[in-house]
Amino acid sequence: MFTAASIGLVVVALPASPTAPDPGRIGVVMPQYPDGTVQVHASFSGVLDSKAHFKLIVSVLPSSEAEAEASQTSVGVFFCGAIREGLVLEQVNTSETPTTAPVEPDVLEFDTRLGYRTECDFVRVSSDTWQVALYGTSDLALATTAGERVVYALPGVTTSTIEENVNGELMRPVLHDTTLQVEMTEVSSDLTVTASAPQIPAAGVLAWSFADIRGVNAPSEYRVSGTLADRENSSQAFLFMAGALIGLAGAALLWAIEGIVEVVIARRRTRAAAARA
């Protein structure tokens, strides 16, 4: 019994390494090129045991004050793969509620950045300012845990390869020199990062920056592996208990052997005494 219990505690304390599925990709495109610098910022929540929560902000920095006052921003966004499951969007700077639609079949069926268009949903959003801000939730879980180990898998954020007709409207890749920043927020304070791909440029900062997401293809996904100190302490406690149970099991086995030996010796003495009589 002690042995079985100790084995169960070891299994709990030392589970298999977690694995995370492909999280999908987000692609930013434009119906027309703006007169200004384009910046894309994506922020993903690192809260454990939760659905995906993210912010996607596309900013067009006007080249003059007059253009800033008259600016209007319009972008299209692809959501491809797992990130589109159960997707709900909210546009922060307008009262509209964006709704995605499956990408209708067209000439372009696949590209190396976003994949098959049959696996993508699309939405066009606009604002009367220099910025479009979307908040989103998805059924995709960004974090997968196993004991004290955790793996985060974040969708890649990129653009399309060429101009294409998307649901009846021409869409273009973002401008050259469009910058991108991807970051994780609300990360557990007891997380210790053990590996990341791409590599985190600064220790302790879960953020990646790219100077030209059109000219240089941005990563198709972001993965961060680490350990959670609070859960690691729990695992160590389980291992200690397992060791204690194994010790008890060993002691119980010795006691059982001693008892058996004593019984055997007593029986032999009884037989010998009966034979002499």
XYZ file of N, CA and C in Angstrom:
831
model
N 0.829 -1.210 0.000
C 0.000 0.000 0.000
C 0.865 1.262 0.000
N 1.927 1.233 0.901
C 2.819 2.374 0.963
C 3.513 2.583 -0.376
N 3.934 1.486 -1.000
C 4.636 1.572 -2.283
C 3.740 2.158 -3.362
N 2.494 1.687 -3.421
C 1.557 2.199 -4.416
C 1.304 3.691 -4.215
N 1.157 4.098 -2.947
C 0.931 5.509 -2.662
C 2.130 6.348 -3.061
N 3.350 5.837 -2.793
C 4.554 6.582 -3.144
C 4.683 6.726 -4.650
N 4.354 5.676 -5.403
C 4.395 5.754 -6.865
C 3.419 6.811 -7.372
N 2.230 6.866 -6.785
C 1.245 7.881 -7.177
C 1.750 9.285 -6.917
N 2.419 9.498 -5.768
C 2.956 10.819 -5.459
C 4.070 11.209 -6.416
N 4.903 10.264 -6.806
C 5.981 10.557 -7.759
C 5.409 10.949 -9.112
N 4.359 10.261 -9.548
C 3.718 10.599 -10.823
C 3.172 12.022 -10.786
N 2.567 12.413 -9.656
C 2.046 13.768 -9.518
C 3.173 14.786 -9.498
N 4.252 14.466 -8.795
C 5.356 15.406 -8.631
C 6.199 15.534 -9.890
N 6.301 14.468 -10.668
C 7.148 14.471 -11.864
C 6.326 14.091 -13.093
N 5.394 14.949 -13.529
C 4.600 14.638 -14.710
C 5.427 14.783 -15.982
N 4.882 14.298 -17.083
C 5.568 14.443 -18.362
C 5.663 15.913 -18.750
N 6.661 16.247 -19.564
C 6.843 17.628 -20.000
C 5.628 18.090 -20.796
N 5.165 19.323 -20.576
C 3.983 19.800 -21.297
C 4.297 20.078 -22.761
N 3.317 19.896 -23.595
C 3.431 20.225 -25.020
C 2.279 21.139 -25.402
N 2.537 22.036 -26.336
C 1.517 22.998 -26.760
C 1.310 22.892 -28.259
N 0.061 22.926 -28.717
C -0.209 22.833 -30.152
C 0.146 24.135 -30.866
N 0.124 24.088 -32.185
C 0.360 25.280 -33.010
C -0.723 26.312 -32.703
N -0.364 27.520 -32.235
C -1.377 28.499 -31.850
C -1.994 29.269 -33.011
N -1.412 29.138 -34.201
C -1.945 29.881 -35.343
C -1.175 31.170 -35.600
N -1.750 32.023 -36.445
C -1.092 33.261 -36.850
C -2.107 34.384 -36.990
N -1.607 35.603 -36.837
C -2.403 36.815 -37.054
C -1.712 37.621 -38.144
N -2.458 38.009 -39.169
C -1.881 38.758 -40.277
C -2.547 40.111 -40.453
N -1.742 41.161 -40.530
C -2.252 42.524 -40.686
C -2.029 42.979 -42.122
N -3.091 43.451 -42.771
C -3.022 43.953 -44.145
C -3.769 45.279 -44.227
N -3.677 45.930 -45.396
C -4.299 47.249 -45.549
C -5.006 47.369 -46.898
N -6.195 48.006 -46.908
C -6.887 48.225 -48.185
C -6.189 49.283 -49.039
N -5.513 50.219 -48.402
C -4.739 51.230 -49.114
C -3.587 51.690 -48.227
N -2.514 52.115 -48.871
C -1.347 52.500 -48.107
C -1.501 53.901 -47.541
N -1.227 54.072 -46.258
C -1.347 55.391 -45.635
C -0.088 56.231 -45.865
N -0.206 57.522 -45.626
C 0.938 58.421 -45.711
C 1.491 58.590 -44.301
N 2.341 57.667 -43.913
C 2.894 57.716 -42.570
C 3.570 56.413 -42.210
N 4.128 56.358 -41.030
C 4.829 55.183 -40.539
C 3.852 54.255 -39.816
N 3.942 52.963 -40.095
C 3.024 51.989 -39.511
C 3.735 51.208 -38.405
N 3.054 51.097 -37.279
C 3.556 50.298 -36.163
C 2.484 49.287 -35.745
N 2.908 48.048 -35.494
C 2.000 46.990 -35.045
C 2.467 46.525 -33.667
N 1.531 46.485 -32.741
C 1.843 46.051 -31.379
C 0.853 44.972 -30.973
N 1.362 43.826 -30.534
C 0.516 42.728 -30.071
C 0.924 42.353 -28.658
N -0.064 42.252 -27.795
C 0.183 41.932 -26.393
C -0.692 40.754 -25.998
N -0.068 39.703 -25.423
C -0.781 38.495 -25.029
C -0.680 38.303 -23.524
N -1.797 37.951 -22.901
C -1.820 37.740 -21.454
C -1.220 36.381 -21.111
N -0.367 36.379 -20.084
C 0.250 35.137 -19.631
C -0.450 34.504 -18.443
N -1.703 34.900 -18.183
C -2.456 34.319 -17.062
C -2.643 32.824 -17.296
N -2.369 32.020 -16.270
C -2.485 30.569 -16.390
C -3.935 30.127 -16.307
N -4.197 28.930 -16.861
C -5.520 28.298 -16.775
C -6.614 29.240 -17.258
N -6.378 29.852 -18.412
C -7.318 30.830 -18.939
C -7.343 30.759 -20.454
N -8.421 31.268 -21.031
C -8.471 31.432 -22.474
C -7.477 32.510 -22.899
N -7.210 32.556 -24.201
C -6.301 33.573 -24.719
C -6.941 34.954 -24.631
N -6.185 35.910 -24.115
C -6.577 37.310 -24.099
C -5.456 38.101 -24.771
N -5.819 38.959 -25.713
C -4.773 39.693 -26.418
C -5.258 41.072 -26.848
N -4.287 41.936 -27.146
C -4.547 43.248 -27.711
C -3.746 43.364 -29.007
N -4.374 43.899 -30.025
C -3.699 44.149 -31.296
C -3.921 45.613 -31.654
N -2.841 46.373 -31.707
C -2.929 47.807 -31.973
C -2.106 48.132 -33.220
N -2.755 48.712 -34.205
C -2.086 49.149 -35.430
C -2.125 50.672 -35.463
N -0.954 51.284 -35.475
C -0.854 52.740 -35.446
C -0.237 53.238 -36.748
N -0.810 54.307 -37.276
C -0.252 54.985 -38.449
C 0.160 56.378 -37.997
N 1.451 56.597 -37.868
C 1.952 57.874 -37.391
C 2.028 58.852 -38.557
N 1.154 59.854 -38.605
C 1.105 60.787 -39.741
C 2.411 61.552 -39.889
N 2.703 61.964 -41.126
C 3.939 62.691 -41.402
C 3.835 64.173 -41.107
N 2.608 64.669 -40.854
C 2.443 66.090 -40.536
C 1.250 66.259 -39.602
N 1.174 67.415 -38.939
C 0.075 67.686 -38.010
C -1.255 67.780 -38.737
N -1.251 68.367 -39.928
C -2.484 68.492 -40.701
C -3.038 67.119 -41.068
N -2.162 66.207 -41.450
C -2.603 64.862 -41.792
C -3.096 64.125 -40.549
N -2.510 64.438 -39.398
C -2.941 63.810 -38.158
C -4.375 64.182 -37.826
N -4.739 65.438 -38.064
C -6.096 65.891 -37.763
C -7.120 65.285 -38.712
N -6.696 65.006 -39.935
C -7.629 64.471 -40.938
C -7.460 62.975 -41.153
N -6.694 62.342 -40.304
C -6.340 60.944 -40.533
C -7.507 60.001 -40.271
N -7.521 58.917 -41.018
C -8.451 57.810 -40.816
C -7.670 56.531 -41.070
N -7.844 55.551 -40.206
C -7.061 54.322 -40.305
C -7.983 53.146 -40.595
N -7.566 52.342 -41.565
C -8.342 51.149 -41.918
C -7.374 49.999 -42.147
N -7.646 48.878 -41.507
C -6.786 47.700 -41.661
C -7.658 46.457 -41.783
N -7.067 45.439 -42.360
C -7.682 44.118 -42.383
C -6.835 43.169 -41.545
N -7.478 42.219 -40.892
C -6.756 41.291 -40.017
C -7.194 39.860 -40.310
N -6.212 39.000 -40.591
C -6.441 37.567 -40.711
C -6.220 36.915 -39.343
N -7.079 35.980 -38.997
C -6.871 35.108 -37.845
C -6.870 33.678 -38.373
N -5.711 33.040 -38.316
C -5.556 31.732 -38.950
C -5.173 30.669 -37.922
N -5.734 29.492 -38.070
C -5.406 28.398 -37.176
C -6.171 28.459 -35.863
N -5.551 27.959 -34.791
C -6.248 27.762 -33.513
C -6.721 29.060 -32.875
N -6.062 30.178 -33.141
C -6.431 31.441 -32.497
C -7.838 31.893 -32.889
N -8.354 31.414 -33.982
C -9.678 31.877 -34.438
C -10.832 31.139 -33.753
N -10.525 30.051 -33.026
C -11.591 29.268 -32.405
C -12.226 30.043 -31.251
N -13.538 30.239 -31.327
C -14.249 30.967 -30.280
C -13.828 32.418 -30.165
N -13.354 32.998 -31.250
C -12.802 34.355 -31.216
C -13.900 35.405 -31.043
N -13.683 36.312 -30.096
C -14.568 37.457 -29.866
C -13.704 38.710 -29.838
N -14.083 39.714 -30.642
C -13.297 40.938 -30.759
C -14.071 42.138 -30.232
N -13.304 43.106 -29.740
C -13.860 44.385 -29.315
C -12.960 45.489 -29.838
N -13.558 46.464 -30.524
C -12.776 47.595 -31.024
C -12.833 48.722 -29.994
N -11.681 49.064 -29.463
C -11.629 49.957 -28.311
C -12.032 51.384 -28.674
N -11.565 51.891 -29.814
C -11.775 53.310 -30.119
C -13.016 53.595 -30.961
N -13.928 52.650 -31.063
C -15.225 52.900 -31.691
C -16.285 52.119 -30.912
N -17.527 52.342 -31.263
C -18.625 51.618 -30.618
C -18.989 50.344 -31.378
N -18.268 50.051 -32.453
C -18.583 48.889 -33.272
C -18.022 47.609 -32.651
N -18.681 46.501 -32.979
C -18.204 45.184 -32.556
C -17.793 44.405 -33.801
N -16.499 44.283 -34.063
C -16.051 43.600 -35.287
C -16.420 42.119 -35.262
N -16.796 41.619 -36.419
C -17.142 40.202 -36.555
C -16.346 39.609 -37.697
N -15.633 38.540 -37.422
C -14.830 37.906 -38.462
C -15.713 37.038 -39.358
N -15.215 36.779 -40.562
C -15.905 35.901 -41.515
C -14.870 35.002 -42.170
N -15.246 33.768 -42.520
C -14.292 32.893 -43.216
C -13.819 33.528 -44.519
N -12.580 33.269 -44.878
C -12.031 33.795 -46.127
C -12.615 32.990 -47.284
N -13.229 33.703 -48.222
C -13.834 33.040 -49.375
C -12.741 32.567 -50.342
N -12.985 31.471 -51.058
C -11.985 30.964 -52.010
C -11.657 32.012 -53.072
N -10.380 32.141 -53.405
C -9.937 33.078 -54.425
C -8.679 32.517 -55.072
N -7.983 33.371 -55.821
C -6.804 32.908 -56.551
C -5.724 32.407 -55.591
N -5.455 33.196 -54.540
C -4.423 32.810 -53.587
C -5.012 31.865 -52.547
N -4.544 30.632 -52.540
C -5.042 29.640 -51.592
C -4.100 29.425 -50.411
N -2.817 29.753 -50.605
C -1.817 29.464 -49.570
C -0.647 30.409 -49.725
N -0.074 30.823 -48.592
C 1.239 31.454 -48.625
C 2.039 30.991 -47.415
N 3.340 31.244 -47.452
C 4.229 30.710 -46.424
C 4.087 31.426 -45.090
N 3.422 32.573 -45.074
C 3.307 33.331 -43.833
C 2.037 32.985 -43.058
N 0.919 32.972 -43.742
C -0.358 32.749 -43.070
C -0.909 31.351 -43.278
N -0.378 30.623 -44.251
C -0.847 29.266 -44.494
C -2.045 29.231 -45.432
N -2.872 28.198 -45.279
C -4.034 28.012 -46.141
C -5.135 28.996 -45.749
N -5.698 29.648 -46.755
C -6.760 30.615 -46.490
C -8.042 29.943 -45.994
N -8.184 28.654 -46.269
C -9.353 27.933 -45.759
C -9.302 27.797 -44.237
N -8.141 28.043 -43.641
C -7.983 27.962 -42.196
C -7.950 29.349 -41.562
N -8.418 30.358 -42.315
C -8.358 31.741 -41.835
C -9.740 32.385 -41.811
N -9.951 33.247 -40.814
C -11.082 34.174 -40.784
C -10.529 35.584 -40.970
N -11.395 36.501 -41.409
C -10.917 37.844 -41.760
C -11.902 38.892 -41.270
N -11.365 40.057 -40.905
C -12.200 41.182 -40.516
C -11.510 42.467 -40.950
N -12.294 43.434 -41.388
C -11.765 44.762 -41.683
C -12.289 45.726 -40.619
N -11.403 46.537 -40.071
C -11.770 47.496 -39.028
C -11.203 48.867 -39.379
N -11.952 49.918 -38.987
C -11.548 51.294 -39.288
C -11.809 52.179 -38.082
N -11.102 53.301 -38.037
C -11.349 54.311 -37.017
C -11.070 55.686 -37.611
N -11.592 56.721 -36.975
C -11.392 58.097 -37.430
C -10.165 58.730 -36.790
N -9.290 57.921 -36.281
C -8.051 58.408 -35.687
C -6.868 57.730 -36.381
N -5.680 57.950 -35.846
C -4.476 57.376 -36.428
C -4.189 55.968 -35.911
N -5.150 55.395 -35.193
C -4.891 54.103 -34.566
C -6.138 53.226 -34.550
N -5.927 51.930 -34.782
C -6.969 50.917 -34.611
C -6.532 50.003 -33.474
N -7.416 49.821 -32.488
C -7.093 48.988 -31.320
C -8.154 47.921 -31.146
N -7.722 46.668 -31.170
C -8.623 45.529 -30.995
C -8.244 44.778 -29.726
N -9.252 44.422 -28.925
C -9.080 43.492 -27.822
C -9.771 42.193 -28.228
N -9.158 41.072 -27.910
C -9.741 39.804 -28.320
C -9.598 38.714 -27.286
N -10.533 37.763 -27.318
C -10.439 36.536 -26.532
C -10.678 35.357 -27.464
N -10.055 34.247 -27.143
C -10.167 33.054 -27.975
C -10.211 31.833 -27.067
N -10.784 30.742 -27.568
C -10.813 29.494 -26.810
C -9.432 28.859 -26.696
N -8.487 29.336 -27.478
C -7.130 28.821 -27.416
C -6.512 29.123 -26.045
N -5.895 28.129 -25.430
C -5.146 28.339 -24.188
C -3.686 28.583 -24.549
N -3.170 29.740 -24.181
C -1.791 30.081 -24.527
C -0.781 29.329 -23.670
N -1.185 28.907 -22.465
C -0.272 28.225 -21.542
C -0.700 26.783 -21.334
N 0.279 25.868 -21.375
C 0.052 24.463 -21.056
C 0.965 24.102 -19.896
N 0.404 23.556 -18.823
C 1.189 23.244 -17.634
C 1.194 21.746 -17.360
N 2.269 21.307 -16.718
C 2.396 19.935 -16.217
C 3.244 20.016 -14.962
N 2.598 19.939 -13.803
C 3.320 20.136 -12.560
C 3.849 21.555 -12.478
N 5.160 21.681 -12.220
C 5.747 23.017 -12.125
C 6.195 23.557 -13.473
N 6.085 22.775 -14.534
C 6.553 23.192 -15.852
C 5.414 23.843 -16.649
N 5.783 24.828 -17.442
C 4.788 25.525 -18.257
C 5.398 25.854 -19.612
N 4.565 25.768 -20.653
C 4.953 26.163 -22.006
C 3.908 27.146 -22.527
N 4.351 28.312 -22.948
C 3.491 29.291 -23.604
C 3.707 29.197 -25.112
N 2.628 29.203 -25.866
C 2.702 29.234 -27.324
C 1.833 30.385 -27.814
N 2.469 31.418 -28.358
C 1.767 32.612 -28.811
C 1.701 32.635 -30.330
N 0.581 33.090 -30.892
C 0.478 33.169 -32.352
C 1.518 34.115 -32.942
N 1.994 33.784 -34.125
C 2.848 34.706 -34.857
C 2.031 35.887 -35.370
N 2.658 37.044 -35.480
C 2.009 38.255 -35.998
C 2.813 38.698 -37.212
N 2.162 38.776 -38.365
C 2.882 39.042 -39.598
C 1.974 39.778 -40.571
N 2.299 39.716 -41.852
C 1.474 40.278 -42.903
C 1.424 39.291 -44.056
N 0.683 39.605 -45.101
C 0.595 38.702 -46.250
C 1.821 38.895 -47.150
N 1.952 38.040 -48.130
C 3.113 38.113 -49.021
C 2.884 39.044 -50.203
N 1.659 39.051 -50.742
C 1.355 39.848 -51.929
C -0.046 40.434 -51.805
N -0.394 41.321 -52.734
C -1.766 41.815 -52.799
C -2.698 40.655 -53.133
N -3.879 40.687 -52.548
C -4.838 39.630 -52.846
C -6.260 40.123 -52.610
N -7.182 39.473 -53.269
C -8.590 39.794 -53.103
C -9.126 38.989 -51.922
N -9.600 39.695 -50.880
C -10.098 39.029 -49.676
C -11.563 39.396 -49.494
N -12.412 38.408 -49.693
C -13.863 38.601 -49.521
C -14.363 39.820 -50.292
N -13.897 39.934 -51.534
C -14.403 40.968 -52.436
C -13.685 42.294 -52.381
N -12.586 42.390 -51.615
C -11.865 43.660 -51.512
C -10.367 43.414 -51.599
N -9.691 44.304 -52.336
C -8.251 44.163 -52.504
C -7.538 44.546 -51.201
N -6.660 43.664 -50.736
C -5.874 43.909 -49.538
C -4.398 43.797 -49.867
N -3.610 44.650 -49.223
C -2.173 44.722 -49.495
C -1.381 44.416 -48.231
N -0.150 43.912 -48.402
C 0.720 43.775 -47.220
C 0.987 45.149 -46.616
N 1.385 45.181 -45.362
C 1.707 46.464 -44.738
C 2.930 47.072 -45.432
N 3.172 48.344 -45.169
C 4.299 49.047 -45.768
C 5.635 48.414 -45.372
N 6.629 48.602 -46.238
C 7.987 48.262 -45.838
C 8.368 49.120 -44.632
N 9.232 48.580 -43.803
C 9.698 49.251 -42.575
C 8.599 49.347 -41.512
N 7.526 48.579 -41.678
C 6.518 48.504 -40.611
C 7.123 47.760 -39.424
N 7.098 48.388 -38.267
C 7.695 47.781 -37.078
C 6.673 46.912 -36.343
N 7.185 45.951 -35.603
C 6.332 45.032 -34.843
C 6.917 44.834 -33.457
N 6.044 44.870 -32.463
C 6.424 44.482 -31.111
C 5.415 43.474 -30.591
N 5.927 42.363 -30.082
C 5.097 41.316 -29.478
C 5.556 41.151 -28.043
N 4.612 41.107 -27.116
C 4.985 40.965 -25.713
C 3.985 40.103 -24.961
N 4.457 39.547 -23.841
C 3.593 38.847 -22.893
C 3.446 39.696 -21.648
N 2.232 39.811 -21.153
C 1.961 40.576 -19.941
C 1.273 39.669 -18.918
N 1.131 40.159 -17.697
C 0.439 39.438 -16.627
C 1.013 38.041 -16.408
N 2.328 37.945 -16.514
C 2.999 36.665 -16.309
C 3.124 36.400 -14.811
N 2.961 35.155 -14.418
C 3.062 34.789 -13.010
C 4.415 35.221 -12.439
N 4.389 35.795 -11.241
C 5.611 36.328 -10.633
C 6.614 35.242 -10.269
N 6.171 33.984 -10.168
C 7.095 32.905 -9.803
C 7.635 32.156 -11.023
N 7.431 32.720 -12.225
C 7.914 32.073 -13.452
C 9.412 32.302 -13.625
N 10.132 31.226 -13.885
C 11.533 31.296 -14.283
C 11.648 30.744 -15.692
N 12.052 31.578 -16.633
C 12.147 31.173 -18.038
C 13.384 30.307 -18.232
N 13.198 29.144 -18.850
C 14.315 28.238 -19.131
C 14.686 28.206 -20.603
N 13.739 28.552 -21.478
C 14.028 28.567 -22.918
C 12.973 29.409 -23.616
N 13.353 29.968 -24.764
C 12.395 30.733 -25.562
C 12.803 30.679 -27.024
N 11.820 30.723 -27.905
C 12.067 30.734 -29.338
C 11.027 31.635 -30.007
N 11.455 32.750 -30.614
C 12.833 33.261 -30.685
C 13.371 33.601 -29.299
N 14.684 33.738 -29.224
C 15.311 34.043 -27.948
C 14.880 35.417 -27.467
N 14.631 35.516 -26.168
C 14.256 36.798 -25.583
C 15.478 37.714 -25.606
N 15.348 38.900 -26.176
C 16.525 39.765 -26.314
C 17.056 40.318 -24.996
N 16.206 40.487 -23.998
C 16.645 41.039 -22.714
C 16.154 40.134 -21.596
N 17.041 39.865 -20.638
C 16.689 38.964 -19.540
C 15.512 39.518 -18.744
N 14.518 38.660 -18.536
C 13.377 39.049 -17.716
C 12.309 39.829 -18.451
N 12.533 40.173 -19.702
C 11.551 40.936 -20.468
C 11.010 40.039 -21.583
N 9.738 39.658 -21.483
C 9.142 38.771 -22.490
C 8.578 39.614 -23.625
N 9.469 40.111 -24.485
C 9.056 40.970 -25.592
C 10.043 40.795 -26.741
N 9.512 40.908 -27.951
C 10.313 40.783 -29.161
C 9.981 41.956 -30.085
N 10.979 42.504 -30.755
C 10.776 43.639 -31.655
C 11.408 43.342 -33.015
N 10.728 43.820 -34.068
C 11.212 43.623 -35.438
C 11.046 44.926 -36.207
N 12.044 45.258 -37.021
C 12.068 46.556 -37.692
C 11.287 46.563 -39.006
N 11.073 45.401 -39.623
C 10.412 45.371 -40.935
C 9.737 44.020 -41.112
N 8.459 43.933 -40.764
C 7.781 42.629 -40.819
C 7.376 42.247 -42.231
N 7.477 43.195 -43.166
C 7.207 42.839 -44.553
C 8.487 42.379 -45.243
N 9.570 43.098 -45.024
C 10.827 42.739 -45.671
C 11.475 41.511 -45.051
N 11.358 41.380 -43.729
C 11.922 40.235 -43.016
C 10.764 39.511 -42.335
N 10.520 38.285 -42.757
C 9.359 37.559 -42.251
C 9.450 37.371 -40.737
N 8.435 37.823 -40.021
C 8.398 37.661 -38.573
C 8.149 36.191 -38.224
N 8.476 35.767 -36.999
C 8.281 34.365 -36.601
C 6.822 33.928 -36.730
N 6.630 32.646 -37.047
C 5.280 32.113 -37.191
C 4.636 31.815 -35.850
N 5.437 31.794 -34.768
C 4.917 31.608 -33.426
C 6.011 31.971 -32.426
N 5.602 32.122 -31.167
C 6.537 32.424 -30.086
C 6.319 31.403 -28.979
N 7.409 30.798 -28.499
C 7.297 29.790 -27.449
C 8.224 30.129 -26.292
N 7.686 30.000 -25.110
C 8.438 30.253 -23.885
C 8.215 29.078 -22.946
N 9.301 28.482 -22.472
C 9.231 27.379 -21.510
C 9.808 27.847 -20.185
N 9.246 27.342 -19.095
C 9.754 27.747 -17.797
C 9.220 26.879 -16.681
N 9.590 27.252 -15.464
C 9.108 26.564 -14.267
C 8.425 27.568 -13.352
N 7.476 27.082 -12.582
C 6.725 27.901 -11.635
C 7.158 27.526 -10.227
N 7.786 28.471 -9.521
C 8.400 28.175 -8.228
C 7.390 27.625 -7.221
N 6.191 28.199 -7.176
C 5.192 27.738 -6.206
C 4.826 26.282 -6.451
N 4.633 25.924 -7.716
C 4.292 24.536 -8.027
C 5.494 23.621 -7.851
N 6.701 24.167 -8.089
C 7.911 23.370 -7.881
C 8.063 23.007 -6.415
N 7.749 23.951 -5.533
C 7.800 23.659 -4.100
C 6.811 22.565 -3.719
N 5.628 22.614 -4.339
C 4.628 21.567 -4.085
C 5.132 20.213 -4.566
N 5.796 20.208 -5.740
C 6.331 18.958 -6.283
C 7.398 18.383 -5.358
N 8.250 19.270 -4.821
C 9.274 18.797 -3.901
C 8.655 18.203 -2.636
N 7.560 18.819 -2.190
C 6.866 18.277 -1.018
C 6.306 16.890 -1.316
N 5.737 16.730 -2.525
C 5.225 15.418 -2.918
C 6.357 14.385 -2.959
N 7.515 14.785 -3.510
C 8.642 13.858 -3.583
C 9.126 13.477 -2.187
N 9.140 14.447 -1.267
C 9.535 14.145 0.112
C 8.575 13.133 0.724
N 7.269 13.362 0.498
C 6.278 12.428 1.034
C 6.438 11.060 0.406
N 6.736 11.036 -0.907
C 6.931 9.753 -1.580
C 8.126 9.017 -0.983
N 9.224 9.767 -0.716
C 10.398 9.141 -0.103
C 10.085 8.592 1.275
N 9.299 9.377 2.040
C 8.926 8.918 3.374
C 8.094 7.644 3.300
N 7.160 7.594 2.348
C 6.326 6.400 2.198
C 7.147 5.198 1.767
N 8.137 5.452 0.881
C 9.002 4.347 0.463
C 9.779 3.820 1.667
N 10.246 4.763 2.534
C 10.934 4.339 3.754
C 10.044 3.506 4.655
N 8.784 3.965 4.793
C 7.841 3.198 5.600
C 7.571 1.834 4.993
N 7.485 1.825 3.644
C 7.240 0.546 2.972
C 8.397 -0.410 3.226
N 9.653 0.126 3.182
C 10.809 -0.716 3.443
C 10.815 -1.239 4.871
N 10.493 -0.349 5.817
C 10.444 -0.770 7.217
C 9.363 -1.818 7.434
N 8.207 -1.580 6.804
C 7.106 -2.545 6.953
C 7.497 -3.904 6.393
N 8.254 -3.890 5.288
C 8.701 -5.148 4.691
C 9.649 -5.888 5.636
N 10.571 -5.144 6.264
C 11.489 -5.771 7.226
C 10.735 -6.358 8.406
N 9.757 -5.589 8.934
C 8.952 -6.100 10.041
C 8.225 -7.375 9.648
N 7.687 -7.368 8.404
C 6.964 -8.552 7.939
C 7.892 -9.747 7.840
N 9.115 -9.545 7.334
C 10.076 -10.643 7.200
C 10.466 -11.181 8.571
N 10.725 -10.255 9.525
C 11.069 -10.679 10.876
C 9.946 -11.518 11.491
N 8.708 -11.088 11.279
C 7.566 -11.833 11.819
C 7.474 -13.214 11.226
N 7.699 -13.316 9.905
C 7.633 -14.616 9.236
C 8.726 -15.538 9.765
N 9.932 -14.987 9.902
C 11.047 -15.803 10.411
C 10.748 -16.320 11.816
N 10.230 -15.439 12.672
C 9.899 -15.850 14.041
C 8.846 -16.952 14.047
N 7.855 -16.851 13.194
C 6.805 -17.874 13.119
C 7.399 -19.206 12.681
N 8.268 -19.172 11.665
C 8.880 -20.409 11.160
C 9.724 -21.069 12.249
N 10.534 -20.252 12.972
C 11.380 -20.810 14.031
C 10.532 -21.413 15.146
N 9.458 -20.732 15.506
C 8.578 -21.241 16.567
C 7.963 -22.571 16.172
N 7.556 -22.692 14.920
C 6.961 -23.952 14.457
C 7.981 -25.085 14.493
N 9.229 -24.795 14.086
C 10.260 -25.832 14.093
C 10.546 -26.301 15.522
N 10.574 -25.364 16.461
C 10.807 -25.741 17.849
C 9.682 -26.621 18.390
N 8.467 -26.245 17.984
C 7.309 -27.033 18.433
C 7.375 -28.440 17.902
N 7.763 -28.602 16.606
C 7.858 -29.926 16.016
C 8.967 -30.746 16.670
N 10.095 -30.047 16.933
C 11.215 -30.763 17.556
C 10.852 -31.255 18.958
N 10.166 -30.430 19.717
C 9.736 -30.820 21.058
C 8.756 -31.991 20.996
N 7.882 -31.950 20.010
C 6.899 -33.044 19.879
C 7.584 -34.359 19.502
N 8.680 -34.262 18.674
C 9.401 -35.450 18.265
C 10.131 -36.084 19.444
N 10.718 -35.270 20.315
C 11.437 -35.785 21.484
C 10.460 -36.448 22.466
N 9.266 -35.907 22.527
C 8.295 -36.477 23.447
C 7.844 -37.846 22.927
